[in-house]
Structure formats: C-alpha cells, structure tokens
Short mmCIF file of C-alpha atoms in Angstrom, two decimals:
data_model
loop_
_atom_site.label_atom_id
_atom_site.label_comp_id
_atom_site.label_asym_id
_atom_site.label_seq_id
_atom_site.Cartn_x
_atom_site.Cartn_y
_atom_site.Cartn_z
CA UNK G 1 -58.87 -20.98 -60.92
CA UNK G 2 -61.48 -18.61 -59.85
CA UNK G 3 -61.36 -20.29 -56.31
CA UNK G 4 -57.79 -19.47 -56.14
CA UNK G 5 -57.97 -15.59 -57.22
CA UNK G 6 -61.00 -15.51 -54.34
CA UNK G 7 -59.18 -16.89 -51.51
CA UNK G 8 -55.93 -14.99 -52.60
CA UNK G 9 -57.79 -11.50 -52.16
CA UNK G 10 -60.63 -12.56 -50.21
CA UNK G 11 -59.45 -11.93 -46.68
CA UNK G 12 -57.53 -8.61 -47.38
CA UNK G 13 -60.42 -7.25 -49.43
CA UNK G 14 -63.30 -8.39 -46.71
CA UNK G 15 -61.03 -6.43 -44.18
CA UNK G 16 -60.28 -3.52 -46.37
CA UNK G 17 -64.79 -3.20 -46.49
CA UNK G 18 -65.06 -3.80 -42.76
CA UNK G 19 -62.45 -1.09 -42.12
CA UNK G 20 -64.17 1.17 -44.46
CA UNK G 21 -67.60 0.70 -43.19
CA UNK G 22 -66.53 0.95 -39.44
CA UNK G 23 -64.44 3.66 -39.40
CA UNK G 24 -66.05 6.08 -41.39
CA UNK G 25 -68.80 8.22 -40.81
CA UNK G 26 -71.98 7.01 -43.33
CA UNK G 27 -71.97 9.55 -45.18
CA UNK G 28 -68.28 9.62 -45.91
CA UNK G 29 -68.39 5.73 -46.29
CA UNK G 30 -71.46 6.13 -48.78
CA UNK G 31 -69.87 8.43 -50.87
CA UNK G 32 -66.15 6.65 -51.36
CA UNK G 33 -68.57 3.37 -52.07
CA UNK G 34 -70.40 5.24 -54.54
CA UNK G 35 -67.54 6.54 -56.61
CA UNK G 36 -65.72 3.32 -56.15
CA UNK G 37 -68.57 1.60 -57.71
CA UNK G 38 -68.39 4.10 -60.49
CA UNK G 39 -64.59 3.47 -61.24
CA UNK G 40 -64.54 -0.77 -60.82
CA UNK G 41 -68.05 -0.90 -62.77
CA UNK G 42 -66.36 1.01 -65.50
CA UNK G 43 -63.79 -1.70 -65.45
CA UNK G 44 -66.04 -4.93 -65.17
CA UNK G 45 -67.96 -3.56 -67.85
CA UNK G 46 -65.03 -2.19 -70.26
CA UNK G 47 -62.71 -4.67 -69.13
CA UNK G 48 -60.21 -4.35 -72.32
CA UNK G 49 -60.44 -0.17 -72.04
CA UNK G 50 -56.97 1.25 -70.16
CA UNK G 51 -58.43 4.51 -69.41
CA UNK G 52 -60.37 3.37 -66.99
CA UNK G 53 -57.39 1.46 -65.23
CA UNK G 54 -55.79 4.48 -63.83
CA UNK G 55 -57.00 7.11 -61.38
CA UNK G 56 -54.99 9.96 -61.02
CA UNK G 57 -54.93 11.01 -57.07
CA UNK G 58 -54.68 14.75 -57.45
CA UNK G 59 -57.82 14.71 -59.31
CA UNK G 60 -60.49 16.46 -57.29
CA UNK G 61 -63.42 13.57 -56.88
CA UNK G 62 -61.11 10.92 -55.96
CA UNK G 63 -59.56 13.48 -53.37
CA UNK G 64 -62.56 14.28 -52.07
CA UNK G 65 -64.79 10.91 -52.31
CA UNK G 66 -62.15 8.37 -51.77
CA UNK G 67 -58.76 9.54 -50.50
CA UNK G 68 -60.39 10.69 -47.31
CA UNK G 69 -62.01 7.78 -46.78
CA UNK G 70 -60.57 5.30 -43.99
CA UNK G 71 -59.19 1.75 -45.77
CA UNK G 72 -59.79 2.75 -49.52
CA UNK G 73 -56.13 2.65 -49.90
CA UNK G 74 -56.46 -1.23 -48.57
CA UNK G 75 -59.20 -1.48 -50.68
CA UNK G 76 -57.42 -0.76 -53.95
CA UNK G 77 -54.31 -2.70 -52.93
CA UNK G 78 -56.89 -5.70 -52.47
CA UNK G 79 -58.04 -5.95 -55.36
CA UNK G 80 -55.37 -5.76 -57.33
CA UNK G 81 -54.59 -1.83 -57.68
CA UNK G 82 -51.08 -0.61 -57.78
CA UNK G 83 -49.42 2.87 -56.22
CA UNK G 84 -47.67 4.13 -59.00
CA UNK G 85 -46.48 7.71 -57.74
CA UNK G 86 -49.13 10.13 -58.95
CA UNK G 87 -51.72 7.16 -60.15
CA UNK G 88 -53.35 4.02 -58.86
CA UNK G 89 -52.99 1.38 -61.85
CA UNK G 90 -54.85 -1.41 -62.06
CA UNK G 91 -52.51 -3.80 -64.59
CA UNK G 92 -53.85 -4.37 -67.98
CA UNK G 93 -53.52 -8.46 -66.62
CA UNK G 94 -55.31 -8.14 -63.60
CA UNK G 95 -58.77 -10.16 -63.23
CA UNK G 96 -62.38 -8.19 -62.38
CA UNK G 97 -62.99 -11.26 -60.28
CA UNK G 98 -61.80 -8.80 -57.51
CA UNK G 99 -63.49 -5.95 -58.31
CA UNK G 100 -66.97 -8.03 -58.84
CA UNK G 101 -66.16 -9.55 -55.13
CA UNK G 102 -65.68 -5.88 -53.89
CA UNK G 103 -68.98 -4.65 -55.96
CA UNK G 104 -70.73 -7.80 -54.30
CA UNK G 105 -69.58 -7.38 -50.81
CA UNK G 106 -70.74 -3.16 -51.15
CA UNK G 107 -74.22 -4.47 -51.79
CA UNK G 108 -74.38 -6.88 -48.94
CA UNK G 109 -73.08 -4.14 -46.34
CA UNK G 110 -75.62 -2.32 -47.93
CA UNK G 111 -78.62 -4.14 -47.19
CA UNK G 112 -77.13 -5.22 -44.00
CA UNK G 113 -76.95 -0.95 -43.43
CA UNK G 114 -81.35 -1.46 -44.60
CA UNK G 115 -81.44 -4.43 -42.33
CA UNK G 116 -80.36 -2.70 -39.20
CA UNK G 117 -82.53 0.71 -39.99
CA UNK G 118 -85.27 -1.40 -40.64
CA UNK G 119 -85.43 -3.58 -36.94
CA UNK G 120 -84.51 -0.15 -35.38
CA UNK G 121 -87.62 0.96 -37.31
CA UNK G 122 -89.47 -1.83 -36.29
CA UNK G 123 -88.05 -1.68 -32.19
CA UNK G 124 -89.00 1.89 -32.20
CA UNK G 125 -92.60 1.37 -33.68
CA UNK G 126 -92.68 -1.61 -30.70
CA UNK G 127 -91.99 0.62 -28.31
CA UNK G 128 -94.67 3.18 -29.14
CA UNK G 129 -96.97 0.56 -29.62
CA UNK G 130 -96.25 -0.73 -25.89
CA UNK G 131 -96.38 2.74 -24.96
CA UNK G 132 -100.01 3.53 -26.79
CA UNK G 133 -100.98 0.01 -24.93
CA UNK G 134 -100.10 1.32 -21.51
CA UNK G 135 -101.84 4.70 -21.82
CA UNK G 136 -104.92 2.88 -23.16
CA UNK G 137 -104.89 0.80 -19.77
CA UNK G 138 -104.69 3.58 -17.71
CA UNK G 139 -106.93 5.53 -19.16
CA UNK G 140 -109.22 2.60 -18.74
CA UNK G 141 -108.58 2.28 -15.43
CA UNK G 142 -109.38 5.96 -14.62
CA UNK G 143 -112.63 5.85 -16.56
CA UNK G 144 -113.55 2.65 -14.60
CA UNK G 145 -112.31 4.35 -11.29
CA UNK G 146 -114.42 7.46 -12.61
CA UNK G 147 -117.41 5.39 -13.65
CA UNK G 148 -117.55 3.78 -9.85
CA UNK G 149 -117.39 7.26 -8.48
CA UNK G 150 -120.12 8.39 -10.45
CA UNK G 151 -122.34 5.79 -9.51
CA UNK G 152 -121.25 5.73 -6.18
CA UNK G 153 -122.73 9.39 -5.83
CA UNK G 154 -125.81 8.38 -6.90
CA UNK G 155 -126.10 6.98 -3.42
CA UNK G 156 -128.16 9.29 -1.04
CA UNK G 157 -126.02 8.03 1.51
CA UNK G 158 -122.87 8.84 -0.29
CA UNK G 159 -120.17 10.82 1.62
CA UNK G 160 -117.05 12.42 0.46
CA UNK G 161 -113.92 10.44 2.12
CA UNK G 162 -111.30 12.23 3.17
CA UNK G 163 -108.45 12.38 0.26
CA UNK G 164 -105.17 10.83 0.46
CA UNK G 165 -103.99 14.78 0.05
CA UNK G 166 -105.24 15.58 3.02
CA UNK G 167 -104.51 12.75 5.06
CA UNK G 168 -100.60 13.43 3.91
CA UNK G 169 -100.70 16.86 5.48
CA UNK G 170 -102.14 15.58 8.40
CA UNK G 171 -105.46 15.82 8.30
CA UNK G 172 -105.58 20.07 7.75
CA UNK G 173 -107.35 22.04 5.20
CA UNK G 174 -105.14 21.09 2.08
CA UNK G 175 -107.00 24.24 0.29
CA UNK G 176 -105.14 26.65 2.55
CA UNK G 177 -101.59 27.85 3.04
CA UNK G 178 -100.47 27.85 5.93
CA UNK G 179 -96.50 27.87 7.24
#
C-alpha cells in the first residue's frame, strides 16, 4: 500500500521540489524549506494532533517564508494539503508517507546544494593550484635564465648583446626620447 501512496504523489511532489529549488533564489528557497520542515515534522511526529494540520495563510511566517516562495503551493497540494479559503488543511485521514517523501527529498537537494559547493570548492582550489604551478615554472625559468647570465659574466670575454628593446626600435638609443 505504501508503494501505491508513493507513486500516487511521487511525480507531482518531485516536481513541486524541482520547481521550488530552481526558481527561487537560495535564500528564499532555504527559508520556505526550513519552515516547511518545521510544519510537516510537527505532523510526522504528532501525527494524531489537528493543530498542527492547518496553517492559516494570513499568518505572518507562512506569508513571509512560504507564500512567496515559487511551487510551495504545488508542494502542499502534493502531499496531500487542501485550500480551504483562509487555511491549508491537511485531512485528519491523510498519510505522513507524503510528508516523510517531501522531508526526504529536502535533504537530498540539500546535500546535492553541499555537493555542488564542494567540486566548485575543489575546481577553484585546482585552478589556483595550476596557477601556483605555472608561476613556480616561470620563476624557475627566470632564475635559470638569471643564473646563465651570471655566469656568463664571469667571462672576461663577455659582451653585452644588443637587447631585443633595442633591436625593435631599430637599433637607436632605447634610453632616449626622441620623436
């Protein structure tokens, strides 16, 4: 029977979270979850107690946590909530199953949410790390190029070539201005 309760809510309430999650901003998405939690833990946990079957719209926290929130309307519907005017009701017959699904399917977008920060953590650590790696090399390379120069003076025979600088400007003075 609990099969058949899943796969009659499943779909609407998997869309309902994807909606929520997608087209909300976090921090509006994190707070509707957050009081939702509140309201359908209260229920899983005091199933047989009505006063927590009934949410009143005008009051000021679901107004301002839920209502605004894209799909939350969907979500309620989903999982078994009914509009009753100036309340959502969830009937005294309805099953948790539902709300346990929803609670469960919060907590996997959740750590999907810690998933993603973390491999964007972990690209953007990469990416310095390449980064650090590159300097490194060419910093090595200009210590070896400024090693071989240093010896290379050492030479009593050693000349100063003519820089690339100077070549460019055709073979002038690059110390002076000149139009």
């Amino acid at each position: 029977i609990f099969f058949r309760v899943l796969s009659s809510f499943g779909m609407a309430l998997q869309v309902s979270v994807d909606i929520m999650a997608s087209a909300n901003d976090k921090g509006t998405w994190n707070t509707a979850i957050e009081r939702i939690q509140t309201y359908f833990g209260n229920i899983v946990n005091n199933a047989s107690e009505p006063k927590f079957r009934r949410i009143k719209k005008a009051n000021k926290i679901f107004e301002k946590d839920v209502s605004k929130c894209i799909g939350s309307e969907e979500l309620l519907k989903a999982v078994g909530w009914a509009d009753e005017g100036e309340f959502w009701v969830l009937p005294p017959d309805a099953p948790v199953e539902p709300l346990q699904e929803a609670l469960r399917l919060f907590q996997v977008k959740a750590e999907d949410e810690e998933g993603d920060m973390k491999r964007q953590a972990d690209r953007q650590r990469l990416l310095a790390m390449e980064k650090r790696e590159q300097e490194e090399e060419r910093k090595a390379q200009l210590s070896s190029q400024f090693s071989a120069d240093k010896e290379a003076r050492k030479d009593p025979n050693w000349k100063a070539s003519v820089s690339a600088a100077r070549n460019k400007a055709g073979g002038g003075d690059i110390a002076r201005v000149s139009n």
